[in-house]
mmCIF file with all atom_site columns, C-alpha atoms in Angstrom:
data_model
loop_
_atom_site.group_PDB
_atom_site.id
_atom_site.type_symbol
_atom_site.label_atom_id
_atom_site.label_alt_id
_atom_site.label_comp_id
_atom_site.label_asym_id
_atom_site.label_entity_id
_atom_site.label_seq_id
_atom_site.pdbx_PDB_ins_code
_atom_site.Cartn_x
_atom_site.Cartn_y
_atom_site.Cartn_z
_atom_site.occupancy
_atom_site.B_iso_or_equiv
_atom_site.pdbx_formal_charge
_atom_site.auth_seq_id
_atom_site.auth_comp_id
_atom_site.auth_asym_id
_atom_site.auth_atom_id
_atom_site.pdbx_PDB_model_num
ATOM 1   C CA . UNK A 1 1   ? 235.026 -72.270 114.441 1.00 0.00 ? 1   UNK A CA 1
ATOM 2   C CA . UNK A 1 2   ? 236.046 -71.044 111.373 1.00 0.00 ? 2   UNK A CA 1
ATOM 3   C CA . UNK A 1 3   ? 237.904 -67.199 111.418 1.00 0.00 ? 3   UNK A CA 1
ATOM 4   C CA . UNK A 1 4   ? 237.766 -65.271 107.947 1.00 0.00 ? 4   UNK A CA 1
ATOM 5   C CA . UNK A 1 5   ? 239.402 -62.000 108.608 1.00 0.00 ? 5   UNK A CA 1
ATOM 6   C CA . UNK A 1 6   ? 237.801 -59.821 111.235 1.00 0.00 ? 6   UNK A CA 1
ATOM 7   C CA . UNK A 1 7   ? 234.306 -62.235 110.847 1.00 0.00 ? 7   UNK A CA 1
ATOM 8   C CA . UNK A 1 8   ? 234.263 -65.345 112.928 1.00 0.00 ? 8   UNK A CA 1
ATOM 9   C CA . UNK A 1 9   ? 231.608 -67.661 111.611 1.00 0.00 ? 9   UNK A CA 1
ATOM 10  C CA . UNK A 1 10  ? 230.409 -70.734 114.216 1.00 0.00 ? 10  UNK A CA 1
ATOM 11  C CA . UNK A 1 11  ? 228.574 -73.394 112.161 1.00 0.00 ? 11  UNK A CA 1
ATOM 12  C CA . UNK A 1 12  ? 225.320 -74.982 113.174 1.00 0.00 ? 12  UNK A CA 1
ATOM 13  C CA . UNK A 1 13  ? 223.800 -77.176 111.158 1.00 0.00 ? 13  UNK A CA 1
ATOM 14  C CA . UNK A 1 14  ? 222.878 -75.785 107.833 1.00 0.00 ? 14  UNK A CA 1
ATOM 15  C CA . UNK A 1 15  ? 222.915 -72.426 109.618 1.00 0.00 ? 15  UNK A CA 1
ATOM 16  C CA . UNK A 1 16  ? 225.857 -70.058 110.749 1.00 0.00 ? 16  UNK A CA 1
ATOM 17  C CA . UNK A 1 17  ? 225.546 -67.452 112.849 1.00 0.00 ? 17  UNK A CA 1
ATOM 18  C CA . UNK A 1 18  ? 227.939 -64.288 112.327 1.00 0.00 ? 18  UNK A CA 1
ATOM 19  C CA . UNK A 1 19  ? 230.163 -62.880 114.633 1.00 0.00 ? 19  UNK A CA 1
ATOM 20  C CA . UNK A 1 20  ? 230.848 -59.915 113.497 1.00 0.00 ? 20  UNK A CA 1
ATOM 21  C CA . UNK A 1 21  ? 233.951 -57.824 114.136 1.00 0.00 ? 21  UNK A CA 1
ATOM 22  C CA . UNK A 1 22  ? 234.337 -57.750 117.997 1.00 0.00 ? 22  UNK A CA 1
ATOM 23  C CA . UNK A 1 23  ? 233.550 -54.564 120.157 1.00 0.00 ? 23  UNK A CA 1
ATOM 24  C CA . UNK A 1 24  ? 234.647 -55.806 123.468 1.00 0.00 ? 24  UNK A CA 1
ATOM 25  C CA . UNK A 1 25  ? 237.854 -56.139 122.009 1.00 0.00 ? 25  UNK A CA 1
ATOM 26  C CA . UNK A 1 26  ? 239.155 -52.844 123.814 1.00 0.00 ? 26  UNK A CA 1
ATOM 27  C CA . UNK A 1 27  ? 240.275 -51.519 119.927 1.00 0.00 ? 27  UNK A CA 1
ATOM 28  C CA . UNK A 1 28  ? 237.993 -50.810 117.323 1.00 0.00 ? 28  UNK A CA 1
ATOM 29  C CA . UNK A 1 29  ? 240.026 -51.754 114.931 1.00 0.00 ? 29  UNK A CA 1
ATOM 30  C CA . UNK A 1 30  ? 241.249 -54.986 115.683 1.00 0.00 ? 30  UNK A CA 1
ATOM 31  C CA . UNK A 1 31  ? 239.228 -58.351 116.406 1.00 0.00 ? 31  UNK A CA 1
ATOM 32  C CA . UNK A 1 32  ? 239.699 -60.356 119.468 1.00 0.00 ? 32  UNK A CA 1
ATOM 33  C CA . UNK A 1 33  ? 241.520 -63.520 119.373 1.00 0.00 ? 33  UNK A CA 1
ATOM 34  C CA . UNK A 1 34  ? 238.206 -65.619 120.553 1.00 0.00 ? 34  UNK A CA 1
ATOM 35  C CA . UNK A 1 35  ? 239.415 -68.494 122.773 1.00 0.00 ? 35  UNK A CA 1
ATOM 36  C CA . UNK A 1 36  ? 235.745 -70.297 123.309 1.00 0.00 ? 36  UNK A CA 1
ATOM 37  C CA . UNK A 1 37  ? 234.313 -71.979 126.671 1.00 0.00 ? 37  UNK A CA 1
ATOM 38  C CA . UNK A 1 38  ? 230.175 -72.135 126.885 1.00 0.00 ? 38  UNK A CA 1
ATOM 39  C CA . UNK A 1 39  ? 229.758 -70.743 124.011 1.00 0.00 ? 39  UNK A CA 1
ATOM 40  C CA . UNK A 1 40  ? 231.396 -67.671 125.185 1.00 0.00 ? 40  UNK A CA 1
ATOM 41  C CA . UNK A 1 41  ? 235.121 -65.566 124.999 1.00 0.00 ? 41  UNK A CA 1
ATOM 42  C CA . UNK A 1 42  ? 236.897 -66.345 127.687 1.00 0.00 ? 42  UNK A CA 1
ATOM 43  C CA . UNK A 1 43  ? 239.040 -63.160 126.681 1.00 0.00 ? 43  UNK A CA 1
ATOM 44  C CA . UNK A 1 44  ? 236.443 -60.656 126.049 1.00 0.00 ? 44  UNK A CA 1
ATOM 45  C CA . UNK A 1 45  ? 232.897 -62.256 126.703 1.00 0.00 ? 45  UNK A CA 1
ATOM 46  C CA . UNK A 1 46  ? 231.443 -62.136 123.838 1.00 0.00 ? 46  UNK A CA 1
ATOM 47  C CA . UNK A 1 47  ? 228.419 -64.820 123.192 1.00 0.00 ? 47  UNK A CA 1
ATOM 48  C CA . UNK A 1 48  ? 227.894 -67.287 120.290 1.00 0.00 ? 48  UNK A CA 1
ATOM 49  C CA . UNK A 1 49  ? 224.305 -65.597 120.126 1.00 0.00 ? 49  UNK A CA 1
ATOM 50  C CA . UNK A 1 50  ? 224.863 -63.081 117.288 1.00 0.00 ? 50  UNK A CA 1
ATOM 51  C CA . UNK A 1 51  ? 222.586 -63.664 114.514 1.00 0.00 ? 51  UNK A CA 1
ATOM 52  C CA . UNK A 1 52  ? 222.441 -61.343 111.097 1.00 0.00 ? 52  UNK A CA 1
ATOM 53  C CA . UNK A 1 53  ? 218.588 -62.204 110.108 1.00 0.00 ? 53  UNK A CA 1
ATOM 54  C CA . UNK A 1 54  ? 218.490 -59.629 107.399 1.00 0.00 ? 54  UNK A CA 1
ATOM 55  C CA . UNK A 1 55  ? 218.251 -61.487 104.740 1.00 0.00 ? 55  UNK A CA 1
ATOM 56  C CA . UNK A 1 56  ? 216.621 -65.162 107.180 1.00 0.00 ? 56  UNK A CA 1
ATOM 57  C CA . UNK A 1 57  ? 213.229 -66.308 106.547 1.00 0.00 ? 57  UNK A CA 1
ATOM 58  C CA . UNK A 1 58  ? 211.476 -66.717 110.199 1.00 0.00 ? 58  UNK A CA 1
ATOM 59  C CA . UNK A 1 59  ? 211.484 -70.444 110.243 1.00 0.00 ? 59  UNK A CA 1
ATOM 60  C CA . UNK A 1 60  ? 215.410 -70.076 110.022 1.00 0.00 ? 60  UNK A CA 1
ATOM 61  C CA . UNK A 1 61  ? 215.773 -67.403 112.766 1.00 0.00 ? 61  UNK A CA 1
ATOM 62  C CA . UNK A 1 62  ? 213.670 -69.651 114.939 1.00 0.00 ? 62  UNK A CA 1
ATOM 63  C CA . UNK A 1 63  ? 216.302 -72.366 114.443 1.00 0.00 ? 63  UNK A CA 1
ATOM 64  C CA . UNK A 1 64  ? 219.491 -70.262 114.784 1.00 0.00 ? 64  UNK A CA 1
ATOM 65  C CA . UNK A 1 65  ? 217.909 -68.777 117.838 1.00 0.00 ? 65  UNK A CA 1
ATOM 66  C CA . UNK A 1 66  ? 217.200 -72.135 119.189 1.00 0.00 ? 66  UNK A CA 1
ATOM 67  C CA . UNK A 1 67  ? 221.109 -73.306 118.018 1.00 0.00 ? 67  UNK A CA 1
ATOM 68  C CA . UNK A 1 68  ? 221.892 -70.376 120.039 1.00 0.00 ? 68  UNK A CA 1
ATOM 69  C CA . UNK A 1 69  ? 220.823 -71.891 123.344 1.00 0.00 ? 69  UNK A CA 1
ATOM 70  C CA . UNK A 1 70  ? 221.752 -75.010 122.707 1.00 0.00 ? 70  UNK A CA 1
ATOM 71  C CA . UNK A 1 71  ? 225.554 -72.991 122.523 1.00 0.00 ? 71  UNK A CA 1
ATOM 72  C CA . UNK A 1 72  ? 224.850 -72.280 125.962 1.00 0.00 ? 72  UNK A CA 1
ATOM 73  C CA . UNK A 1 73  ? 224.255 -68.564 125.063 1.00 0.00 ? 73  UNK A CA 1
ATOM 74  C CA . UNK A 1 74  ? 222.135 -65.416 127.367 1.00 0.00 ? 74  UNK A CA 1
ATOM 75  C CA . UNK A 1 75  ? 222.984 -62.750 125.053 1.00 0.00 ? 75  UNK A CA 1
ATOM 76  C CA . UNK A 1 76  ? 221.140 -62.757 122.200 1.00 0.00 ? 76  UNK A CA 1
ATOM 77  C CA . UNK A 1 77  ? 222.070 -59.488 119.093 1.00 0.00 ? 77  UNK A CA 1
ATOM 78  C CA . UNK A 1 78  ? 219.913 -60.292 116.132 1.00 0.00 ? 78  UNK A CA 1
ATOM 79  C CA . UNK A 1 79  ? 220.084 -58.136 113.186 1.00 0.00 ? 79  UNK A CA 1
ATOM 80  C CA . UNK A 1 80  ? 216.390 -58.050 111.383 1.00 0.00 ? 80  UNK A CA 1
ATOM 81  C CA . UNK A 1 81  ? 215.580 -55.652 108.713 1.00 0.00 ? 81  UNK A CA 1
ATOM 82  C CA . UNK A 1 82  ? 213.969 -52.389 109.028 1.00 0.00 ? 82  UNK A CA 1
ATOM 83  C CA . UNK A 1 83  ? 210.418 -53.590 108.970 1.00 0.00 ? 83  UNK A CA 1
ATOM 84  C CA . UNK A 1 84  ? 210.392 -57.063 109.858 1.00 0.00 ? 84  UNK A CA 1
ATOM 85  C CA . UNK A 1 85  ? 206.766 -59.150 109.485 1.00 0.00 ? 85  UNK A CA 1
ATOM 86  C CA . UNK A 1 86  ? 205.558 -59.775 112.782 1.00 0.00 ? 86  UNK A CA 1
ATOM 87  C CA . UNK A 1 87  ? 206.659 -63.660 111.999 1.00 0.00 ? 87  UNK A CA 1
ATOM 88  C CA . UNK A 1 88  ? 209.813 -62.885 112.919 1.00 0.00 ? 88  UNK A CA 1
ATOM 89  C CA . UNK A 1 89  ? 209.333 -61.764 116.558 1.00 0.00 ? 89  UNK A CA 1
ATOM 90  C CA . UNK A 1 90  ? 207.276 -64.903 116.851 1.00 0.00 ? 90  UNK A CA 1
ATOM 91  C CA . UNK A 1 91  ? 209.771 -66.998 115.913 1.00 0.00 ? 91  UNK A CA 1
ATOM 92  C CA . UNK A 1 92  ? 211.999 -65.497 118.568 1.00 0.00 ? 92  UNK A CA 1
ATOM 93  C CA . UNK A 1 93  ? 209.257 -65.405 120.966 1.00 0.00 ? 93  UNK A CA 1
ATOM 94  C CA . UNK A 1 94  ? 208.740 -69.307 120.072 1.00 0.00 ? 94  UNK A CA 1
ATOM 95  C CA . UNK A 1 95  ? 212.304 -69.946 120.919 1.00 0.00 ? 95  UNK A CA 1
ATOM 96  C CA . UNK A 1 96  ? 212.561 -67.763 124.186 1.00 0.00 ? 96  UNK A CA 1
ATOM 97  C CA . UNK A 1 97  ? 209.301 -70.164 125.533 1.00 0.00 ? 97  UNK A CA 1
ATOM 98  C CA . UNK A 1 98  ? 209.682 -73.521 123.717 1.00 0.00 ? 98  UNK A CA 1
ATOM 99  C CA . UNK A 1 99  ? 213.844 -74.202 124.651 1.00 0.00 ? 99  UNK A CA 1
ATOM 100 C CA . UNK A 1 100 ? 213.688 -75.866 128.201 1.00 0.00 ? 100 UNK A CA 1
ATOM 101 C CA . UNK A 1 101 ? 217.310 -75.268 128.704 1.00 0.00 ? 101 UNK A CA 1
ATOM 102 C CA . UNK A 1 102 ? 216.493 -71.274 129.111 1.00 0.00 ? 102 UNK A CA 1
ATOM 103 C CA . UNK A 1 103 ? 216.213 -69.878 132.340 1.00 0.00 ? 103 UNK A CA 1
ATOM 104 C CA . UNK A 1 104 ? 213.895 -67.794 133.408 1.00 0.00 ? 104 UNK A CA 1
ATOM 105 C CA . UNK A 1 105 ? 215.078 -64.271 133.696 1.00 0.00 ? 105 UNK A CA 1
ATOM 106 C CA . UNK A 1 106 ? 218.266 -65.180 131.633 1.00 0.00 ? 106 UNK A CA 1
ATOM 107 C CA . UNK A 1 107 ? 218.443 -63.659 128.518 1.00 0.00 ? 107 UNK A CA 1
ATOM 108 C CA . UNK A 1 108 ? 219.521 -60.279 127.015 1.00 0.00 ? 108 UNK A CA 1
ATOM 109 C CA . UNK A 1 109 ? 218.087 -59.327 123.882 1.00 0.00 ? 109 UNK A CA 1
ATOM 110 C CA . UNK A 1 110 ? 219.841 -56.854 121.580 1.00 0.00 ? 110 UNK A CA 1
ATOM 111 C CA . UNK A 1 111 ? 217.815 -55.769 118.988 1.00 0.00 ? 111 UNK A CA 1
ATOM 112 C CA . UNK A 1 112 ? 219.450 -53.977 115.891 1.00 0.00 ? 112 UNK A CA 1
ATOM 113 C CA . UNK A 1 113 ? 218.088 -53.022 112.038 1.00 0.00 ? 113 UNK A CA 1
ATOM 114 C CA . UNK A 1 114 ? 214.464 -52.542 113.331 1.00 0.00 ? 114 UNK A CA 1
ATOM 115 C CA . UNK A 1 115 ? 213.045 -49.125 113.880 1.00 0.00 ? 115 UNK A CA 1
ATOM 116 C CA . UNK A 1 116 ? 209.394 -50.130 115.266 1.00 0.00 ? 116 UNK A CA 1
ATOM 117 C CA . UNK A 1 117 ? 209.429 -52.957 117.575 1.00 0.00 ? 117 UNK A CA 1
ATOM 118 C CA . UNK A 1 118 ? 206.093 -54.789 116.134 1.00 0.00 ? 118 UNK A CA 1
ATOM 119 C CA . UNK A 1 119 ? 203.129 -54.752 118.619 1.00 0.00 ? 119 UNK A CA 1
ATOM 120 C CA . UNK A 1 120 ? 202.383 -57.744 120.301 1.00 0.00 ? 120 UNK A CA 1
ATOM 121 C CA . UNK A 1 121 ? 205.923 -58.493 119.863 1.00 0.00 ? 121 UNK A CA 1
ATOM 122 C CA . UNK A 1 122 ? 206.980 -60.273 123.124 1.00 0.00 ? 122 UNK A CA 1
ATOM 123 C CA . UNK A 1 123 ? 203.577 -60.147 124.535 1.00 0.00 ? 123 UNK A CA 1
ATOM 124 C CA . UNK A 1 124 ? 201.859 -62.736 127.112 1.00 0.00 ? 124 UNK A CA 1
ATOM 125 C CA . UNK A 1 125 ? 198.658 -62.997 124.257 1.00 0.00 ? 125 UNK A CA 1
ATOM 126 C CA . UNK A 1 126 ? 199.820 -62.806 121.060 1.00 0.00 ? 126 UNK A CA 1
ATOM 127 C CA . UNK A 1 127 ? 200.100 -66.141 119.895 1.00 0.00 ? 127 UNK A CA 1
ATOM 128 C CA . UNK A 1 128 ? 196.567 -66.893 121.914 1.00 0.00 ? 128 UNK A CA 1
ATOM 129 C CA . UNK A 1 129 ? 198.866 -69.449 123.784 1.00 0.00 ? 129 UNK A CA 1
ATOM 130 C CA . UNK A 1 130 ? 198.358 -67.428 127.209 1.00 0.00 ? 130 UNK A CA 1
ATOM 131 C CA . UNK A 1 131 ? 202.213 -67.882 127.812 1.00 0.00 ? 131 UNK A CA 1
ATOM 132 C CA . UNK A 1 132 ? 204.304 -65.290 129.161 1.00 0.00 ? 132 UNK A CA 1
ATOM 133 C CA . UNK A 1 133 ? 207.835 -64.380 128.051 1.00 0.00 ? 133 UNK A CA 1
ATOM 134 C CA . UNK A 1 134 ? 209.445 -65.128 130.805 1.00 0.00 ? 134 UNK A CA 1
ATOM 135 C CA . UNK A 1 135 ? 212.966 -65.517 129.758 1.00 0.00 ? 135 UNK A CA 1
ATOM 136 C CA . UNK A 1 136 ? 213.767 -62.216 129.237 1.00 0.00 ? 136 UNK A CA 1
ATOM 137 C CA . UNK A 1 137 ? 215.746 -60.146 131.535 1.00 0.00 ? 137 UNK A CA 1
ATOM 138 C CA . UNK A 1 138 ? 217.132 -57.193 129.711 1.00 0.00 ? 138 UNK A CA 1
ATOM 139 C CA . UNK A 1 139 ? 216.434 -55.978 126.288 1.00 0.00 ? 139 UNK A CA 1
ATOM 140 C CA . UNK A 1 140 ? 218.364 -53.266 123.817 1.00 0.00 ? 140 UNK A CA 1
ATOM 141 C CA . UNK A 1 141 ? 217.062 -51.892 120.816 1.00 0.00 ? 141 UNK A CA 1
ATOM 142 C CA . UNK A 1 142 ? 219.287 -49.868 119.266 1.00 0.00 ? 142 UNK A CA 1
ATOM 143 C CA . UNK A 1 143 ? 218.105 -48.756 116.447 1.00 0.00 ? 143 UNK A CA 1
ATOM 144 C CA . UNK A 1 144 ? 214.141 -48.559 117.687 1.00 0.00 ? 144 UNK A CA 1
ATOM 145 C CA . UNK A 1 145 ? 212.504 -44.902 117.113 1.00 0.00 ? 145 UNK A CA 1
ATOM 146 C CA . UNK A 1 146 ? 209.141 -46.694 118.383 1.00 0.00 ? 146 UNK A CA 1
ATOM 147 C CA . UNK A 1 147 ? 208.017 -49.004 120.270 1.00 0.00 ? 147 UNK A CA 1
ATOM 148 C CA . UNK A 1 148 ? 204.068 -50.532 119.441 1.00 0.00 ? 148 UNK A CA 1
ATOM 149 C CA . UNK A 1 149 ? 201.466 -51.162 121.738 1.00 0.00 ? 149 UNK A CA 1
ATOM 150 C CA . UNK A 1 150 ? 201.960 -54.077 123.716 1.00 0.00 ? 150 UNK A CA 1
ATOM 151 C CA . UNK A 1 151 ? 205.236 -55.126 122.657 1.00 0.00 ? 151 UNK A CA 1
ATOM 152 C CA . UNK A 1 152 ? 206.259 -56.679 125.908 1.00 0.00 ? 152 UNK A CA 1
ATOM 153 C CA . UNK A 1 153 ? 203.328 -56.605 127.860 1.00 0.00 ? 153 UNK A CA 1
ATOM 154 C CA . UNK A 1 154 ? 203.430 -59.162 130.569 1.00 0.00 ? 154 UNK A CA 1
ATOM 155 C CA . UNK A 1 155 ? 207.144 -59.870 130.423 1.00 0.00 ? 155 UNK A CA 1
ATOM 156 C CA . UNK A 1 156 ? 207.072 -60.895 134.293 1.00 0.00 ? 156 UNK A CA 1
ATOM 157 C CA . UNK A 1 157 ? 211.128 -61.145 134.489 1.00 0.00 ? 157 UNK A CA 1
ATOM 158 C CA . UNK A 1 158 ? 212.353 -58.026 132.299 1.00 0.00 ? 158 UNK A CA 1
ATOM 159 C CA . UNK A 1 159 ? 214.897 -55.728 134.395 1.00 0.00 ? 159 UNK A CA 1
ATOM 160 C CA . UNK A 1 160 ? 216.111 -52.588 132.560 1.00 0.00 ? 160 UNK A CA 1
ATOM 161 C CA . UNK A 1 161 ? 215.191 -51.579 128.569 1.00 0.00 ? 161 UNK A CA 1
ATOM 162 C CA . UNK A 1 162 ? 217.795 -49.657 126.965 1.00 0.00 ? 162 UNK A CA 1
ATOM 163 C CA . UNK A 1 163 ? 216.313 -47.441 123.623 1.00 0.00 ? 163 UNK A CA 1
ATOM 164 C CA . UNK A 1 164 ? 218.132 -44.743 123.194 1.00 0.00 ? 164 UNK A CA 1
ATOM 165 C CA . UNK A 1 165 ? 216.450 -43.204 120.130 1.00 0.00 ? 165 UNK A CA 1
ATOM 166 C CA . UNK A 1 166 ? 212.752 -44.030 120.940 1.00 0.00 ? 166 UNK A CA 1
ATOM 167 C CA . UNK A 1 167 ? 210.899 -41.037 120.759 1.00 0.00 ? 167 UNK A CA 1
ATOM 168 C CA . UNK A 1 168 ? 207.661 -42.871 120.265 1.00 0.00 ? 168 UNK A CA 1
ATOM 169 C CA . UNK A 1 169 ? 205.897 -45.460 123.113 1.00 0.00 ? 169 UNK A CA 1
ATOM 170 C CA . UNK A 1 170 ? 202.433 -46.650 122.430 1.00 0.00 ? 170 UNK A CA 1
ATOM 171 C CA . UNK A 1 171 ? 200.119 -47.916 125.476 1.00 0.00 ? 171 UNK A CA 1
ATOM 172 C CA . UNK A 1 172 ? 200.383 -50.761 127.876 1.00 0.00 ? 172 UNK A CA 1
ATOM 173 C CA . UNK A 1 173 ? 204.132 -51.438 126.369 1.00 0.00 ? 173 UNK A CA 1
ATOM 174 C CA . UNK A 1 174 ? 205.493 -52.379 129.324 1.00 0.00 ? 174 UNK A CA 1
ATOM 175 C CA . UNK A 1 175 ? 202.300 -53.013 131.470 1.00 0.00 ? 175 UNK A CA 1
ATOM 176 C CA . UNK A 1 176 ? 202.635 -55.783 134.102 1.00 0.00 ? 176 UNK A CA 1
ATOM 177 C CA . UNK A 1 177 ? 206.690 -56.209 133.565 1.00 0.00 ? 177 UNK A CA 1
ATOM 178 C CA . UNK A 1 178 ? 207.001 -56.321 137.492 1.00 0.00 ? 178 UNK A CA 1
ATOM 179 C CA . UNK A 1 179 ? 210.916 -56.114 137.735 1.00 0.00 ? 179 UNK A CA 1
ATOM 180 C CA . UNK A 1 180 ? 211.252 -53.229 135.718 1.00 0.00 ? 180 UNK A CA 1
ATOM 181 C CA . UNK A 1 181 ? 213.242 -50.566 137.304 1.00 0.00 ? 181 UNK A CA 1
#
């Protein structure tokens, strides 16, 4: 791991995924002094699963998503842009079902950038696979005003959904997510 000022960058391959400045630190204006086990802080918890896909093609999200895992990490934050194609939630979607080494139930996804989480996102049918996310425990999305229609339909393992600035839910979003609360 390589620190450049508040930015600690973990290299993967030809990828890197950005940790940027760290909230858990218990001061906003000061980084923590990552000590790494598993992929994780031992000091403040923070995961190795924080990608910035702004400016990623969805072939290399897939990858750093997969890289991700193979760090050993649950929590996923991924950056996308605004209006990200619907390739891009595929590729996560790809990852979340293709690595064996995720759990079921284990992962919680922090989305940030995007305001309309794409429908058919995280769905059971969208890639006409008939596979269900099932990885998924808890999801953020912080910067969602809307949510499409069947975004995480069939998400079997999902817990709790934090969006605190949706004002907008389309049909059947959530539909057969049994361990929602």
């Amino acid at each position: 791991m390589k620190k450049i000022g508040k930015i600690a960058l973990v290299a993967l391959s030809a990828f890197a995924i950005v940790l940027a400045s760290c909230e858990n630190s218990g001061n906003s204006d000061k980084t923590c002094n990552h000590t790494w086990e598993n992929a994780v802080c031992t000091i403040c918890g923070m995961g190795a699963g924080v990608i910035d896909a702004t400016a990623m093609s969805a072939e290399e999200l897939g990858i750093a998503v997969r890289e991700s895992f193979a760090l050993g990490a649950t929590q996923l934050i991924i950056t996308l842009p605004e209006e990200p194609g619907d390739d891009m939630y595929k590729a996560i979607r790809r990852a979340l079902i293709e690595t064996e080494s995720v759990e079921d139930g284990s992962i919680n996804l922090t989305l940030k950038g995007v305001k309309s989480i794409g429908e058919d996102a995280f769905a059971y049918h969208s890639d006409g696979n008939n596979e269900h996310v099932k990885e998924l425990k808890s999801v953020t999305l912080a910067d969602a005003t809307t949510i499409k229609k069947f975004a995480f339909y069939f998400c079997p393992n999902l817990e709790s959904v934090y969006a605190p600035n949706v004002t907008e839910i389309e049909f059947c979003v959530f539909t057969v997510c049994k361990k929602l609360k």
